[in-house]
XYZ file of C-alpha atoms in Angstrom:
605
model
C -8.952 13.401 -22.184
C -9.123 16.009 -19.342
C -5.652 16.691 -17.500
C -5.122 18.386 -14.150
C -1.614 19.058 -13.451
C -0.212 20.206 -10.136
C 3.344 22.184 -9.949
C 5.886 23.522 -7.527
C 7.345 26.989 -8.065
C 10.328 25.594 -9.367
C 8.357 22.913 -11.107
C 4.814 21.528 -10.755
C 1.933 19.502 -9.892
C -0.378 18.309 -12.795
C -3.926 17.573 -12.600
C -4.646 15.641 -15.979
C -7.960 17.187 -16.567
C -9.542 19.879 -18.715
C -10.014 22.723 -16.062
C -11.116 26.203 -16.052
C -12.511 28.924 -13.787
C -14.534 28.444 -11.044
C -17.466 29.860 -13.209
C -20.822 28.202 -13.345
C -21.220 25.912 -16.195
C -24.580 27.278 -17.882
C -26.548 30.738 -17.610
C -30.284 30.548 -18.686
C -29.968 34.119 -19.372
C -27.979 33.474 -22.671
C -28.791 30.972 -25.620
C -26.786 27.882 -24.434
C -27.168 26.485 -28.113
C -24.355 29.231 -28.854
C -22.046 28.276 -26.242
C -19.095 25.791 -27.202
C -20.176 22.307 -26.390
C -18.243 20.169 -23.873
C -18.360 16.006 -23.447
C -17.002 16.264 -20.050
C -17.013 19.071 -17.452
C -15.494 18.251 -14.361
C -16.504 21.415 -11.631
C -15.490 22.036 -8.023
C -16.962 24.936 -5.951
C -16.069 26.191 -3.036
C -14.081 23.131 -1.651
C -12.599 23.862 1.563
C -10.433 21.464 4.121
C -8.829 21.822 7.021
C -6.576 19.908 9.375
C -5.818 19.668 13.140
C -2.453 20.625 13.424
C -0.852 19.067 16.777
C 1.760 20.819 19.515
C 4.723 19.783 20.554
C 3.277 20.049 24.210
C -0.487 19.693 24.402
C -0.620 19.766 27.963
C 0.575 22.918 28.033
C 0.002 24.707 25.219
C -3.796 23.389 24.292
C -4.783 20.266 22.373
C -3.562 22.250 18.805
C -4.657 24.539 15.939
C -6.627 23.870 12.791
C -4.966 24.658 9.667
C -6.840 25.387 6.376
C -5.349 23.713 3.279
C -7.964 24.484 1.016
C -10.365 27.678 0.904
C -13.136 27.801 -0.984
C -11.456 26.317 -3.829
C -13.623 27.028 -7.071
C -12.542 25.667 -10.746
C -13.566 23.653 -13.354
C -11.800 21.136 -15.693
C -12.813 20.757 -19.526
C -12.366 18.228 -21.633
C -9.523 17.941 -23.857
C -7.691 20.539 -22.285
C -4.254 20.690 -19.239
C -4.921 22.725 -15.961
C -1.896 23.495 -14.561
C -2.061 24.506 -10.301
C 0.996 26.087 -9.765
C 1.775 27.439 -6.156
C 4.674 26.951 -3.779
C 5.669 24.569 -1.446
C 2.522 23.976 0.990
C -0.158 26.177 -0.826
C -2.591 22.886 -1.652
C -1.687 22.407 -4.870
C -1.339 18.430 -3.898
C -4.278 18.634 -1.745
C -6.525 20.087 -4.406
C -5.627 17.057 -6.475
C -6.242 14.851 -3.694
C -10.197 16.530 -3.332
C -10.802 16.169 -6.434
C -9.383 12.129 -7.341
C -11.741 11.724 -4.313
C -8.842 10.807 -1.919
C -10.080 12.677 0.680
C -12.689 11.494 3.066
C -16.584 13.423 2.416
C -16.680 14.100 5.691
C -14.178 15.941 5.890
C -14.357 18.032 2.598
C -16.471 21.069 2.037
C -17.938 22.202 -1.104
C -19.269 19.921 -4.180
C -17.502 18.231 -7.111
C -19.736 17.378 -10.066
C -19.113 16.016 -13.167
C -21.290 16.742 -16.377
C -23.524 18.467 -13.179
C -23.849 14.958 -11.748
C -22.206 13.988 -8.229
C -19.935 10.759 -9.058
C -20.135 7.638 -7.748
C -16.294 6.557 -5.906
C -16.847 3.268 -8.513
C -17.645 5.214 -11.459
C -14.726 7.476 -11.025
C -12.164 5.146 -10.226
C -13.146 3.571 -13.574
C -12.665 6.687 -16.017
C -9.652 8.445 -14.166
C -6.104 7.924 -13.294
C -4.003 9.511 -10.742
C -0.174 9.620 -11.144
C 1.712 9.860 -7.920
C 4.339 12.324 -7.304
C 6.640 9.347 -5.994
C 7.052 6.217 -8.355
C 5.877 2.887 -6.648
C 6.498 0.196 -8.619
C 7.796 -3.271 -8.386
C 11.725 -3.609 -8.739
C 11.869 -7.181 -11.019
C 9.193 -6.777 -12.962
C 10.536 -5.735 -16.311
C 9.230 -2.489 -18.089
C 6.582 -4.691 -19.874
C 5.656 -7.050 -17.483
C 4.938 -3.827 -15.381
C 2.464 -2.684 -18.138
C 1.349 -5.842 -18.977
C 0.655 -6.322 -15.156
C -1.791 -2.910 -15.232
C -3.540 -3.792 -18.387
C -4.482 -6.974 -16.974
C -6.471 -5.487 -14.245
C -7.255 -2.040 -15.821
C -8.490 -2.649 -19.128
C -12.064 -4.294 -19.574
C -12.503 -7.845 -18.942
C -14.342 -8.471 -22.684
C -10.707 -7.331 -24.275
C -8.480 -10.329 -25.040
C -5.100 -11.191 -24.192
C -3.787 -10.516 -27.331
C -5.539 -6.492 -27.778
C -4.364 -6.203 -24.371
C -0.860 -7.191 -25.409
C -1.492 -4.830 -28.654
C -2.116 -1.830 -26.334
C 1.058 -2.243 -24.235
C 3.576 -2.289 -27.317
C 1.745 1.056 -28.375
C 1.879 2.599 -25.331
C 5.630 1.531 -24.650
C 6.195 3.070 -27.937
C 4.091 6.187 -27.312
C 6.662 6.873 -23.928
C 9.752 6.120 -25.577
C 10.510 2.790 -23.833
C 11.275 0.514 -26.386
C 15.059 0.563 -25.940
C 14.206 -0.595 -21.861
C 11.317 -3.223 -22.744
C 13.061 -6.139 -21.194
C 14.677 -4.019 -18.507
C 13.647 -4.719 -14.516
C 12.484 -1.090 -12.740
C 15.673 -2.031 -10.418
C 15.765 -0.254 -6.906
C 18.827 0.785 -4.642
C 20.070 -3.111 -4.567
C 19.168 -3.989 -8.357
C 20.184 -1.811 -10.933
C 17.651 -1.188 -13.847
C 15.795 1.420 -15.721
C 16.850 5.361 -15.573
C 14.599 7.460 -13.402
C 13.285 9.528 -16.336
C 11.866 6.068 -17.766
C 10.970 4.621 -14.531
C 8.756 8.084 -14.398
C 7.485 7.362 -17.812
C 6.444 3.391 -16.560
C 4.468 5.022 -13.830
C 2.694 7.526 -16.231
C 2.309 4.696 -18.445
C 0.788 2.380 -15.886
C -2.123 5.173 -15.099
C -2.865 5.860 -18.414
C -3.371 1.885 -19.950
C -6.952 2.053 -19.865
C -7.249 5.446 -21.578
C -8.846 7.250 -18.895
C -11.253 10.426 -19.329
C -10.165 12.108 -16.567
C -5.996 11.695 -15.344
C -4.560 13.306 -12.427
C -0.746 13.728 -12.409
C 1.198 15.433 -9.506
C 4.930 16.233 -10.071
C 4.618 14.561 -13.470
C 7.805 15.716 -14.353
C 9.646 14.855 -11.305
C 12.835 12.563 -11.982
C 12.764 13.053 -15.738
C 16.115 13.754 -17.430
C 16.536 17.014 -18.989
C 14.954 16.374 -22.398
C 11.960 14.300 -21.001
C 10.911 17.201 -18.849
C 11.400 19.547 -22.036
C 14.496 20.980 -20.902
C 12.439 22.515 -17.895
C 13.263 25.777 -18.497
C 8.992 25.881 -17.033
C 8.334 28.828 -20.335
C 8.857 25.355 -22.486
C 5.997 23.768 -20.928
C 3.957 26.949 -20.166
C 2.982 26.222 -24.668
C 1.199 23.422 -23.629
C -0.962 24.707 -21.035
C -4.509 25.382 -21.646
C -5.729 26.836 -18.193
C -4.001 27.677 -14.839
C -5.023 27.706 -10.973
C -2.347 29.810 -8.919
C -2.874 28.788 -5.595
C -1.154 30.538 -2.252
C -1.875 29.375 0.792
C -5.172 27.249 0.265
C -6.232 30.354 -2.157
C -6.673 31.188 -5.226
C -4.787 34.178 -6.713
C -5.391 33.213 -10.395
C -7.483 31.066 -12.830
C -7.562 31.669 -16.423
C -5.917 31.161 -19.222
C -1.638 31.506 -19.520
C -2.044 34.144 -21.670
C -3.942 36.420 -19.764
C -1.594 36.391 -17.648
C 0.316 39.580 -18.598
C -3.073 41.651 -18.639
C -4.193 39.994 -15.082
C -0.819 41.097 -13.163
C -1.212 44.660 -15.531
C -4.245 45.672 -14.031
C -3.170 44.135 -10.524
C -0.224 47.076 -10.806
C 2.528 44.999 -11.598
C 3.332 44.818 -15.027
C 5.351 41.381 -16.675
C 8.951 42.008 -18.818
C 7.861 40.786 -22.209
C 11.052 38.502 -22.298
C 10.756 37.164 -18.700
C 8.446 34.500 -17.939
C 5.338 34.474 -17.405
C 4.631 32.414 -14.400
C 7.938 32.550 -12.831
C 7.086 36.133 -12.413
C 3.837 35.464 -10.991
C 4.992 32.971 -8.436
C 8.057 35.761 -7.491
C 5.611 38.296 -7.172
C 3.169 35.709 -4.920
C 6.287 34.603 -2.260
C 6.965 38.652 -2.223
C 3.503 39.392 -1.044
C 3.154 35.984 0.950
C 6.204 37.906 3.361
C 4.600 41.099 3.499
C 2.607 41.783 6.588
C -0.750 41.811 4.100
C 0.322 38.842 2.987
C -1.549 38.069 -1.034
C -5.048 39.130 0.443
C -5.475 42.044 -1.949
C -4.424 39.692 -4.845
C -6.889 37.074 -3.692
C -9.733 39.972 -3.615
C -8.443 41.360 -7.384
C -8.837 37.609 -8.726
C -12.583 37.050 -7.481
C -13.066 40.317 -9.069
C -10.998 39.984 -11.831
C -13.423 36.283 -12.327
C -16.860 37.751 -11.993
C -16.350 39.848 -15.179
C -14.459 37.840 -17.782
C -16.017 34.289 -16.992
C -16.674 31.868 -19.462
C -19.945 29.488 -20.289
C -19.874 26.042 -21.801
C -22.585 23.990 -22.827
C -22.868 20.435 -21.978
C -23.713 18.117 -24.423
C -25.161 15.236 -22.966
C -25.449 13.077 -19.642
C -22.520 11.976 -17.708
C -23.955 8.361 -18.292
C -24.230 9.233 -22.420
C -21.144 11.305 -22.159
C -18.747 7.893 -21.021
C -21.196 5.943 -23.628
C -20.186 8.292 -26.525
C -16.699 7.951 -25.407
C -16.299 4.479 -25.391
C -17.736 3.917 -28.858
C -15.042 6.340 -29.767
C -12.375 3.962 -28.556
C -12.079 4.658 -24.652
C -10.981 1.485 -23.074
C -13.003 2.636 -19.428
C -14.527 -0.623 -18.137
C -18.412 0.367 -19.438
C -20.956 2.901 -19.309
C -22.073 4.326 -15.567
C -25.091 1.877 -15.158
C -22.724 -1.000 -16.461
C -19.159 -0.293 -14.607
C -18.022 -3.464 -12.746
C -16.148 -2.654 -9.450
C -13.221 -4.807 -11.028
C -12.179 -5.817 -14.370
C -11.514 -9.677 -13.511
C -12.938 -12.091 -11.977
C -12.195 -13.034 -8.600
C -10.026 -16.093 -9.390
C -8.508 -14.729 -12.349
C -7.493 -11.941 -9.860
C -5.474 -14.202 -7.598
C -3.310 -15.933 -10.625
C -2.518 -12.902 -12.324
C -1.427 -11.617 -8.600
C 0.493 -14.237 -8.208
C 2.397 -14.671 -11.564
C 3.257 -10.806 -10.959
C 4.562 -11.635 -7.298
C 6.263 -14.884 -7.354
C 9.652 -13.301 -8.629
C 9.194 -10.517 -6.217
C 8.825 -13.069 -3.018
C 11.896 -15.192 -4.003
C 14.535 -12.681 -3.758
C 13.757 -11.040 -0.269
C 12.841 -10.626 3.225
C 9.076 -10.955 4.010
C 8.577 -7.905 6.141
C 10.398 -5.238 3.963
C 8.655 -6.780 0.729
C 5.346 -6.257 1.932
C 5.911 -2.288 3.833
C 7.177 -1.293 -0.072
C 4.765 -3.276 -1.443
C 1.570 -2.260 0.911
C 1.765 1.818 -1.063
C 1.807 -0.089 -4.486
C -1.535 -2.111 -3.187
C -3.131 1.002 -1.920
C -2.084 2.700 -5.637
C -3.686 -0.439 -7.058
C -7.134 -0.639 -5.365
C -7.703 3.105 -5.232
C -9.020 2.861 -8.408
C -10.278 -0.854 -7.612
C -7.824 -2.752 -9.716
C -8.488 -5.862 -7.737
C -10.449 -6.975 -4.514
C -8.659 -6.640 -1.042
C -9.582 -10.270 -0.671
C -8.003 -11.632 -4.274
C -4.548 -9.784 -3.113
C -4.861 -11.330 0.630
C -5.164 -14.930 -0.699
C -2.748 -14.778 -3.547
C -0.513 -13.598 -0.791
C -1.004 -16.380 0.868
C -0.700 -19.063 -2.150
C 2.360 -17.333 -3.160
C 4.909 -17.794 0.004
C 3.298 -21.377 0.518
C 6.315 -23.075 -2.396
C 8.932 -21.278 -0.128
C 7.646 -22.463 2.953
C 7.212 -25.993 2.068
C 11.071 -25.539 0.042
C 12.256 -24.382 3.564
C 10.361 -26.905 6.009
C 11.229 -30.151 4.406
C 15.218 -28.529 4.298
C 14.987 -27.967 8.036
C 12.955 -31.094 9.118
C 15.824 -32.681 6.985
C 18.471 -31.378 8.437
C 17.661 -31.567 11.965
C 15.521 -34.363 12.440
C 18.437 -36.586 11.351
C 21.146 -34.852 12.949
C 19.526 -34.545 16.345
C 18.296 -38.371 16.141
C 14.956 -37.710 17.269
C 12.598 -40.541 17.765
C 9.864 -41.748 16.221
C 10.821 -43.132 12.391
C 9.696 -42.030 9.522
C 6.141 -41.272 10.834
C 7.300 -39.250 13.308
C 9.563 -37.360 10.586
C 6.142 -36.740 8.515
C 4.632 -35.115 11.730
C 7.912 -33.401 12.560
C 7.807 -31.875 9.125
C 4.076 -30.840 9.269
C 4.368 -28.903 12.324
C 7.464 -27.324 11.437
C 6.052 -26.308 8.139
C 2.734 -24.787 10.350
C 5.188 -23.123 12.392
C 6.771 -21.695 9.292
C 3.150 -20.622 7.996
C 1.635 -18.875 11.375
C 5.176 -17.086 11.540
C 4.824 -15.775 8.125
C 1.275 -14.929 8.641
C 2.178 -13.023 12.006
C 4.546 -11.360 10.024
C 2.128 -10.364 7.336
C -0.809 -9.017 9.552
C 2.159 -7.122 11.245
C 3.533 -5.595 7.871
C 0.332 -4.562 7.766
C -0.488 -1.754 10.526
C 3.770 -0.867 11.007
C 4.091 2.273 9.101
C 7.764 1.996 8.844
C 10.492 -0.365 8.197
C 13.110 0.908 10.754
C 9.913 0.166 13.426
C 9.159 -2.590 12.041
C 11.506 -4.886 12.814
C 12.343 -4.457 16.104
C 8.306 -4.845 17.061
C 8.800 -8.278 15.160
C 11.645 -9.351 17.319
C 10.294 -7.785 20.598
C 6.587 -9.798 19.943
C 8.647 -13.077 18.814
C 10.565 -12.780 22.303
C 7.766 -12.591 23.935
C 6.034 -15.060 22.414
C 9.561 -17.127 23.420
C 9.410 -16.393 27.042
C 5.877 -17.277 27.599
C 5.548 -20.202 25.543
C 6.756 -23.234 27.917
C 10.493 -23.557 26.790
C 12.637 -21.220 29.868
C 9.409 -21.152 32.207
C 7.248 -24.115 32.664
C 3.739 -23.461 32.493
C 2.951 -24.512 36.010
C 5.630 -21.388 37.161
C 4.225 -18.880 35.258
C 2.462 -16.346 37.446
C -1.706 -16.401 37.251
C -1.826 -12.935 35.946
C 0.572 -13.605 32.880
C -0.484 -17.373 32.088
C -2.871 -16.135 29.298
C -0.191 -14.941 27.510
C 1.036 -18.740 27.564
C -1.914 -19.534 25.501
C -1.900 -16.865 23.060
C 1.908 -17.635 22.235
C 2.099 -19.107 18.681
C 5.591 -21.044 19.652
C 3.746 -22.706 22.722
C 1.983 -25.262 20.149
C 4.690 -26.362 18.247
C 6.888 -26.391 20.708
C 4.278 -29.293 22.535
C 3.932 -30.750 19.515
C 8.008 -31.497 19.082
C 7.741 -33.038 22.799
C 4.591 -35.148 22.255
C 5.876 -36.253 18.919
C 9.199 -37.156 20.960
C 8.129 -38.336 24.346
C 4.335 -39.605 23.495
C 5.020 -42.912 24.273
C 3.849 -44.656 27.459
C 5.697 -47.753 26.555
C 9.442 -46.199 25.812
C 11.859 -45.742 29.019
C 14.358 -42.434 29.145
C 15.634 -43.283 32.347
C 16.933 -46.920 33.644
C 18.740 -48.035 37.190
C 21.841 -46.308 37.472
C 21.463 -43.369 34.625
C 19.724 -41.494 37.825
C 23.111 -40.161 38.712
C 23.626 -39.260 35.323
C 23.019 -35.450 35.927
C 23.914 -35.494 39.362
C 27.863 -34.831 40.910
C 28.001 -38.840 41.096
C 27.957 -39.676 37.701
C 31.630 -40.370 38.318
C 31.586 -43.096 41.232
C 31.751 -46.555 40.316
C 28.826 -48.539 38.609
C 29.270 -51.063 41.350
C 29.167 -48.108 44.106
C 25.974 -46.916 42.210
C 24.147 -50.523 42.514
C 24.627 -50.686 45.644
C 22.943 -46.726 46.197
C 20.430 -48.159 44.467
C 19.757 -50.978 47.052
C 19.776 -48.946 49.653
C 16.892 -46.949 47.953
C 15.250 -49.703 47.349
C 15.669 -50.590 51.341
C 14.502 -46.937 52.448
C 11.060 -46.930 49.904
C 10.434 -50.480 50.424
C 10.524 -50.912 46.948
C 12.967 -52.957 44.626
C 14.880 -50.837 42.600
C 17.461 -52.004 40.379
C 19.621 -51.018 37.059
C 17.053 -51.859 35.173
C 13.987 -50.155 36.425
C 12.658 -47.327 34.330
C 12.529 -44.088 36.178
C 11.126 -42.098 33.723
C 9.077 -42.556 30.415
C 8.055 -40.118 27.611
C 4.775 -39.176 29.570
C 6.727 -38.315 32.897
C 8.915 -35.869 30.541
C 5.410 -34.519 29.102
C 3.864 -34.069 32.667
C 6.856 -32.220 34.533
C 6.967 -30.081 31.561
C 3.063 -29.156 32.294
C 2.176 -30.828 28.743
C -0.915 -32.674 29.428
C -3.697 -30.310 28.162
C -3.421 -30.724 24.153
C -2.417 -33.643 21.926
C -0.077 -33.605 19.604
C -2.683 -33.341 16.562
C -4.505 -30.650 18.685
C -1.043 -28.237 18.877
C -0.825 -28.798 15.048
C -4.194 -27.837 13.791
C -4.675 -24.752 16.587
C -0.575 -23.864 14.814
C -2.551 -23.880 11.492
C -5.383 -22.015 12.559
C -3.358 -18.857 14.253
C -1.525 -18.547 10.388
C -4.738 -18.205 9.142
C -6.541 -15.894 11.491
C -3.129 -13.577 11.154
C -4.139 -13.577 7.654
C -7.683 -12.822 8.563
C -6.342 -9.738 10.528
C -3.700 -9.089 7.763
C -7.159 -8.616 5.584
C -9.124 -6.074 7.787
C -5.961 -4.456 8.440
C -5.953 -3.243 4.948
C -9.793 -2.931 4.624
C -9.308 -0.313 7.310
C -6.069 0.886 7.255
C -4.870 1.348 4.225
C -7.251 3.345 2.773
C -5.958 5.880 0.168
C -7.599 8.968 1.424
C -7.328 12.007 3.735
C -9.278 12.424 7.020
């Protein structure tokens, strides 16, 4: 396996992949047959990136100023050995990583990455690699080896059965030293559960299942306890090093091996303490020359120098095709060889189950918007490196709130259906409790699609509620449709409360035959509800005398489709408002899809 690791000043990035020098990988001036041979050579040249970097007054000041993150970035990565970047705060490390997992967009990327001299395919890559993110995103009642259980069902090849699968994830929870928490939920800030050194050892352990050739790790030590992390004092982790990249700025000030480290700085003029470490002393020296007015150009200049006369050749063995071939009939559990490698390791069915087995727990216990804003960075962690379809996880979605929904509808339509005395029997409660369930379901699904493209759960919410209101306001109930203004009555129809709210009055009032309003209940809601009866029969004669029309207690004033007309309900029937309900939860879920298609992509731009 090839590790690239990626790490602060005070601690570090990790990119889990064997790395070297940006030096080319074969010279036909020398025998190659001499050179050691490598399975896997992962090499990046020249990559450069750059950023527009806004202004707090554009108007004023200009539209902004590009910022380089990456310049002309050279390296490569061997197999079976740990580059180390190193760098402070802001110098690329992370966005080096980023380049090189392919989680930046091509467009916007300079330079080449090869592998074995070969340009890999997005698919082929996000079979044999593994990138461990610096923050740990995992689901908070899952236990430790549901968790793994969870990634091996959708990393590890579909041929491997349940039970090798199972195998590999009481191995690997040995391997991290998590026995002890096996049946122990991750927890979050409202659940307590695992410590955060082993919650950082389920999220290393959830990237590595499958055994992947190439594994990318920044911060990989970050929230380990003391003697997870090897007691950082960094010298204690410097042994197991094999190459570094010493970035500053978007540059490179150093790429070699840790040991040459005390001869590199010796001929740049400063030489290292024997007891003091190595790289601490480098990354001093760097921040000193980062604040002089020079700034670490003459250190950049002495390492392309310092690179064009002790580089170092390799040989490739083989193909990057026979190279993943070889490697599999070793024992790597990638999905296949390159001309094999399915884009996902189930099938699309199996997909949604296994979703929702891992989700129903998840669902029960909270709100829907804040469940799916945490959960949205786990999905994009998940199909980076195509764990499942975009489709699978939209539809299990779906199937998974649909128990709570039903739970909650028949409660409600219970509850209120009864203790309002609303009309219509027990048919009309069967309609009642369809629409309010389809209410339920197009709420949930606006919801969803919302969850979706709101970055943030403080904004989130208050959009929800502001949209809802509005929905409110337009949707017949304070303003009848017939007072709405011309230029805001399409809102009316694009209200998802307007159709179940017309659906509660036809499945009330639809009847031509039923009377709501008899003789002498016409002063009912007027100031002479309190006068006599008597005095009131005798108003009504006099009625009758003006219209020329008898009119007495017992004529019907108003039925259910009077009601239905002054409210402007005349357009839709009550089965209409039901199935267009219906249809708007599942064209939110439609959006909810191409929302993350296109925005919640994993990479740079």
């Amino acid at each position: 396996m090839s590790r690239i690791i990626a790490e602060n000043s005070g601690g570090g990035h990790v990119l889990d992949a064997a790395t070297g020098n940006g030096t080319p990988v074969c010279e036909t001036s020398v025998d190659v047959t001499k050179l050691p041979s490598m399975p896997f050579l992962l090499s990046f040249n020249h990559l450069t990136y750059s950023v527009k970097v806004g202004r707090k007054m554009p108007l004023l000041t200009g539209g902004g100023r590009t910022k380089t993150l990456l310049n002309g970035i050279s390296g490569v990565a061997r197999d079976g050995e740990i580059l180390a970047v190193l760098g402070a705060s802001g110098s690329g490390k992370s966005t080096l990583i980023d380049a090189l997992a392919n989680r930046i967009s091509k467009g916007s990327l300079k330079g080449n990455i090869t592998l074995n001299d070969e340009v890999v395919e997005s698919r082929v890559l996000k079979s044999i690699s593994a990138y461990v993110m610096q923050h740990d995103l995992l689901f908070p009642m899952l236990t430790v080896e549901e968790t793994l259980m969870f990634a091996a069902e959708f990393r590890l090849p579909r041929t491997m059965s349940k039970s090798k699968k199972r195998t590999r994830v009481q191995a690997l929870i040995d391997q991290l030293g998590l026995r002890n928490a096996t049946e122990t939920v991750i927890g979050d800030e409202g659940h307590r559960g695992v410590s955060g050194g082993e919650r950082r050892r389920v999220s290393i352990g959830v990237n590595i299942i499958h055994d992947p050739i190439i594994l990318f790790l920044d911060e990989p030590t970050s929230g380990l306890d003391s003697t997870s992390a090897f007691m950082i004092p960094s010298y204690r982790i410097l042994g197991l090093l094999d190459r570094l990249i010493i970035l500053s700025n978007g540059q490179t000030v150093y790429t070699g091996l840790p040991t040459n480290l005390s001869l590199y700085f010796s001929e740049f003029g400063y030489s290292i303490p024997k007891k003091e470490n190595k790289t601490e002393f480098a990354l001093d020296l760097i921040w000193e020359l980062e604040g002089s007015p020079e700034g670490t150009k003459s250190l950049i200049e002495f390492n392309k120098k310092w690179q064009s006369k002790n580089s170092e050749l390799v040989r490739l063995c083989s193909s990057l095709k026979e190279a993943i071939s070889v490697s599999i009939s070793k024992g790597k559990l990638v999905s296949t060889s390159t001309a094999m490698v399915p884009r996902f390791a189930n099938s699309f069915w199996k997909e949604i189950l296994i979703i929702i087995q891992e989700r129903l727990g998840f669902y029960a216990c909270t709100d829907t918007l804040p469940v799916l804003l945490h959960e949205r960075y786990i999905f994009m962690r998940e199909t980076a490196y195509n764990s499942y379809k975009r489709s699978s996880y939209v539809i299990s979605n779906a199937l998974v709130v649909l128990p709570g929904l039903i739970i909650l509808s028949f409660a409600f339509t219970t509850i209120t259906f009864w203790a309002i005395g609303l009309n219509g029997g027990f048919s009309g409660f069967l309609y009642y409790l369809l629409i309010i369930f389809a209410s339920f379901w197009s709420g949930s699904s606006l919801v969803t699609f919302l969850s979706g493209i709101i970055p943030h759960l403080m904004l989130g919410y208050p959009i929800v509620v502001a949209i809802l209101e509005c929905f409110l306001l337009f949707s017949g109930f304070f303003i009848n449709r017939d007072r709405i203004p011309a230029y805001w009555i399409w809102f009316h129809y694009l209200s998802v409360i307007k159709y179940p709210y017309e659906a509660v009055l036809h499945n009330e009032f639809d009847n031509s035959t039923e009377c709501f309003m008899r003789g002498i209940q016409l002063f009912d809601d007027t100031p002479l509800v309190t006068i006599p009866n008597a005095m009131k029969v005798r108003l009504l004669q006099s009625f009758s005398d003006v219209l020329g029309t008898k009119i007495t207690s017992s004529t019907c004033f108003s039925r259910g489709v009077d009601i239905l007309r002054n409210q402007g309900i005349t357009d839709l029937s009550k089965w209409d408002c039901l199935f267009i309900t219906l249809a708007w939860g599942f064209f939110f879920r439609i959006l909810f899809y191409f929302s993350l298609l296109f925005g919640s992509k994993n990479k740079r731009t």
